[in-house]
Amino acid sequence: DAMVIQNPRYQVTQFGKPVTLSCSQTLNHNVMYWYQQKSSQAPKLLFHYYDKDFNNEADTPDNFQSRRPNTSFCFLDIRSPGLGDAAMYLCATSRDLAGNEQYFGPGTRLTVT
Amino acid sequence: AQSVTQLDSHVSVSEGTPVLLRCNYSSSYSPSLFWYVQHPNKGLQLLLKYTSAATLVKGINGFEAEFKKSETSFHLTKPSAHMSDAAEYFCVVSAPQGGKLIFGQGTELSVKP
């Protein structure tokens, strides 16, 4: 089945130690998104790629970076995780922008010790 | 500007009774509206979508929602709750540009035996 896959499902990292989260999709969608979701809150968009064009949200900290080497894969890099970065990280895709539904992966739960 | 208000942060129903989750939206444009469901430690799953076709939208798992422009509402209903419906539900509007989703605050649905 076509889907959005995130690895790992659970990630533990140490304070200040760089970490990379992975997302892949078999939907062949143009757009890939990364969201941060903290407990009992709605997801918060960090950035998205439309094809190779990167779009950062204005309030996304510089500590968060992303790479999209090809259509199928997108990575979230946290350069120096702080305790406040512990959250669920959700990857999503959509065929195009504006009005298209987004398809979400199962998420990666990040713990920072 | 787009915004979404979910009128209840928590709804509790008994199994087999109707479900009503309320959502009001504000939009300068003809909106695309969605309901997503999120079970604990899972990603978001699309329940249904409104995109200016039929005002009554049927989704998965017996859910449906009615778009009422005059009331700027998009309430989610289900005739008979099942234990497996217990989850967090998000009402979402899509911004006309950039593919950004505007999330409501979420409604936690509890289903009692």
Coordinates of C-alpha atoms in Angstrom, one line a residue:
Chain A
D1 CA 0.0 0.0 0.0
A2 CA 1.1 3.5 -0.7
M3 CA 2.0 5.2 2.5
V4 CA 4.2 7.6 4.5
I5 CA 6.8 5.9 6.6
Q6 CA 8.8 7.3 9.5
N7 CA 11.9 5.8 11.1
P8 CA 12.5 5.3 13.8
R9 CA 9.2 5.3 15.7
Y10 CA 11.0 6.1 18.9
Q11 CA 14.3 8.0 19.3
V12 CA 16.2 8.8 22.4
T13 CA 19.1 11.3 22.2
Q14 CA 21.2 13.2 24.6
F15 CA 21.1 16.9 25.2
G16 CA 23.1 18.6 22.5
K17 CA 23.7 15.5 20.5
P18 CA 22.6 15.8 16.8
V19 CA 19.8 13.6 15.7
T20 CA 18.2 12.8 12.3
L21 CA 14.7 11.6 11.8
S22 CA 13.7 10.0 8.5
C23 CA 10.6 10.1 6.4
S24 CA 9.8 8.3 3.1
Q25 CA 6.8 8.2 0.9
T26 CA 5.5 5.9 -1.9
L27 CA 2.7 8.3 -2.9
N28 CA 4.9 10.2 -5.3
H29 CA 3.6 13.5 -3.9
N30 CA 5.3 16.8 -4.6
V31 CA 5.1 18.2 -1.1
M32 CA 6.6 16.9 2.1
Y33 CA 6.1 18.5 5.5
W34 CA 7.6 18.3 9.0
Y35 CA 5.5 19.0 12.0
Q36 CA 6.3 19.1 15.7
Q37 CA 3.6 18.1 18.1
K38 CA 3.8 18.5 21.8
S39 CA 1.6 16.8 24.3
S40 CA -2.1 17.7 24.1
Q41 CA -1.4 20.3 21.3
A42 CA -2.1 20.5 17.7
P43 CA 0.7 19.8 15.2
K44 CA 2.9 22.8 14.5
L45 CA 4.4 23.2 11.0
L46 CA 8.2 23.5 10.9
F47 CA 8.8 23.6 7.2
H48 CA 7.9 22.0 3.9
Y49 CA 9.4 21.1 0.6
Y50 CA 7.6 21.6 -2.7
D51 CA 9.7 19.4 -4.9
K52 CA 13.2 20.8 -4.2
D53 CA 12.0 24.2 -3.0
F54 CA 12.5 24.5 0.8
N55 CA 10.0 26.7 2.7
N56 CA 10.8 27.5 6.4
E57 CA 8.1 28.7 8.8
A58 CA 9.1 32.1 10.2
D59 CA 9.2 30.8 13.8
T60 CA 11.1 27.6 13.2
P61 CA 14.3 27.7 15.2
D62 CA 17.6 27.5 13.4
N63 CA 18.3 24.4 15.3
F64 CA 16.0 22.5 12.9
Q65 CA 17.1 21.7 9.4
S66 CA 15.8 19.5 6.7
R67 CA 17.0 17.7 3.6
R68 CA 15.1 16.2 0.7
P69 CA 17.6 14.3 -1.5
N70 CA 14.9 12.9 -3.8
T71 CA 11.1 12.8 -4.2
S72 CA 10.7 9.9 -1.8
F73 CA 12.8 10.9 1.2
C74 CA 12.9 13.8 3.6
F75 CA 15.0 14.2 6.7
L76 CA 14.7 16.3 9.8
D77 CA 18.0 17.2 11.4
I78 CA 18.1 18.7 14.9
R79 CA 21.6 20.1 15.4
S80 CA 21.7 20.5 19.1
P81 CA 18.5 19.1 20.8
G82 CA 17.4 20.7 23.9
L83 CA 14.9 19.4 26.5
G84 CA 12.2 21.5 25.0
D85 CA 12.6 19.7 21.6
A86 CA 11.2 16.5 23.1
A87 CA 8.0 15.9 21.1
M88 CA 6.3 13.8 18.4
Y89 CA 7.6 14.7 15.0
L90 CA 5.2 14.1 12.1
C91 CA 5.9 13.9 8.5
A92 CA 3.2 14.5 5.9
T93 CA 2.8 14.6 2.2
S94 CA 0.4 16.2 -0.3
R95 CA 0.1 16.0 -4.0
D96 CA 0.3 19.7 -4.4
L97 CA -0.3 22.9 -2.3
A98 CA -3.6 24.7 -1.6
G99 CA -6.6 22.6 -0.7
N100 CA -5.0 19.2 -1.0
E101 CA -5.3 16.9 1.9
Q102 CA -2.2 15.8 3.7
Y103 CA -1.2 12.3 4.5
F104 CA 0.6 11.7 7.7
G105 CA 3.1 9.2 8.8
P106 CA 2.9 7.5 12.2
G107 CA 5.4 9.9 13.8
T108 CA 8.7 9.7 15.6
R109 CA 8.6 10.2 19.4
L110 CA 11.8 12.0 20.4
T111 CA 13.0 11.9 23.9
V112 CA 15.9 14.1 25.0
T113 CA 17.9 13.1 28.1
Chain B
A1 CA -7.1 35.1 7.6
Q2 CA -8.1 31.6 8.3
S3 CA -8.9 30.2 11.8
V4 CA -10.6 27.2 13.3
T5 CA -12.3 26.9 16.7
Q6 CA -13.3 23.6 18.2
L7 CA -15.9 24.4 20.7
D8 CA -15.2 21.5 23.1
S9 CA -11.8 20.3 24.3
H10 CA -13.3 17.1 25.6
V11 CA -16.5 15.1 24.8
S12 CA -17.6 12.0 26.5
V13 CA -20.3 9.7 25.2
S14 CA -21.5 6.2 25.9
E15 CA -20.9 3.4 23.4
G16 CA -23.8 3.2 20.9
T17 CA -24.9 6.8 21.4
P18 CA -24.4 9.6 18.9
V19 CA -21.3 11.7 18.6
L20 CA -21.2 15.4 17.9
L21 CA -17.9 17.3 17.7
R22 CA -18.3 21.0 16.9
C23 CA -16.1 23.1 14.7
N24 CA -16.5 26.7 13.6
Y25 CA -14.2 28.3 11.0
S26 CA -13.3 31.7 9.7
S27 CA -12.1 32.1 6.2
S28 CA -11.8 34.9 3.6
Y29 CA -12.0 32.4 0.8
S30 CA -14.1 29.4 0.0
P31 CA -12.3 27.0 2.3
S32 CA -11.2 23.4 2.1
L33 CA -12.0 21.8 5.4
F34 CA -10.9 18.5 6.9
W35 CA -11.4 16.4 10.0
Y36 CA -8.4 14.3 11.1
V37 CA -8.3 11.7 13.9
Q38 CA -5.3 10.8 16.0
H39 CA -5.1 7.8 18.2
P40 CA -2.5 7.8 21.1
N41 CA 1.1 7.8 19.8
K42 CA -0.1 7.6 16.2
G43 CA -0.1 9.9 13.2
L44 CA -3.1 11.8 12.0
Q45 CA -5.6 10.0 9.8
L46 CA -7.9 11.8 7.4
L47 CA -11.6 11.2 8.2
L48 CA -13.2 13.4 5.6
K49 CA -12.7 16.4 3.4
Y50 CA -14.9 19.2 2.1
T51 CA -14.0 21.1 -1.0
S52 CA -17.1 23.0 -2.2
A53 CA -18.9 20.0 -3.6
A54 CA -21.7 18.4 -1.6
T55 CA -22.2 20.1 1.7
L56 CA -22.8 16.8 3.5
V57 CA -19.5 14.9 3.4
K58 CA -19.3 11.2 4.3
G59 CA -16.0 9.9 5.7
I60 CA -14.5 6.7 7.0
N61 CA -15.7 4.7 10.0
G62 CA -19.3 6.0 9.7
F63 CA -18.4 9.7 10.3
E64 CA -19.9 12.5 8.4
A65 CA -19.8 16.3 8.5
E66 CA -22.0 19.0 7.2
F67 CA -20.7 22.3 5.8
K68 CA -22.9 25.2 6.8
K69 CA -21.8 28.4 5.3
S70 CA -24.4 30.5 7.0
E71 CA -23.2 29.3 10.4
T72 CA -19.5 28.9 9.4
S73 CA -19.6 25.5 10.9
F74 CA -18.3 22.1 10.0
H75 CA -19.5 19.8 12.8
L76 CA -18.5 16.1 12.8
T77 CA -21.1 13.5 13.6
K78 CA -21.5 9.7 14.0
P79 CA -24.8 8.0 14.7
S80 CA -23.4 5.4 17.1
A81 CA -20.1 5.6 18.9
H82 CA -17.7 2.6 19.2
M83 CA -15.0 2.1 21.8
S84 CA -12.4 2.3 19.0
D85 CA -13.5 5.9 18.3
A86 CA -11.9 7.2 21.4
A87 CA -9.1 9.5 20.1
E88 CA -8.2 13.1 19.5
Y89 CA -10.0 14.8 16.6
F90 CA -8.8 17.9 14.8
C91 CA -10.8 20.2 12.6
V92 CA -8.6 21.8 10.0
V93 CA -8.9 24.4 7.3
S94 CA -6.4 24.7 4.4
A95 CA -4.9 28.1 3.7
P96 CA -5.4 29.1 0.0
Q97 CA -1.7 29.5 -0.5
G98 CA 1.3 27.5 0.5
G99 CA -0.6 24.4 1.5
K100 CA -0.5 25.3 5.2
L101 CA -3.1 23.6 7.4
I102 CA -4.7 25.6 10.2
F103 CA -5.5 23.3 13.1
G104 CA -8.2 23.6 15.7
Q105 CA -7.2 23.0 19.3
G106 CA -8.4 19.4 19.1
T107 CA -11.3 17.6 20.8
E108 CA -10.6 14.5 22.9
L109 CA -13.4 12.0 22.5
S110 CA -13.9 9.5 25.3
V111 CA -16.3 6.5 24.8
K112 CA -17.7 4.8 27.9
P113 CA -18.8 1.2 27.9

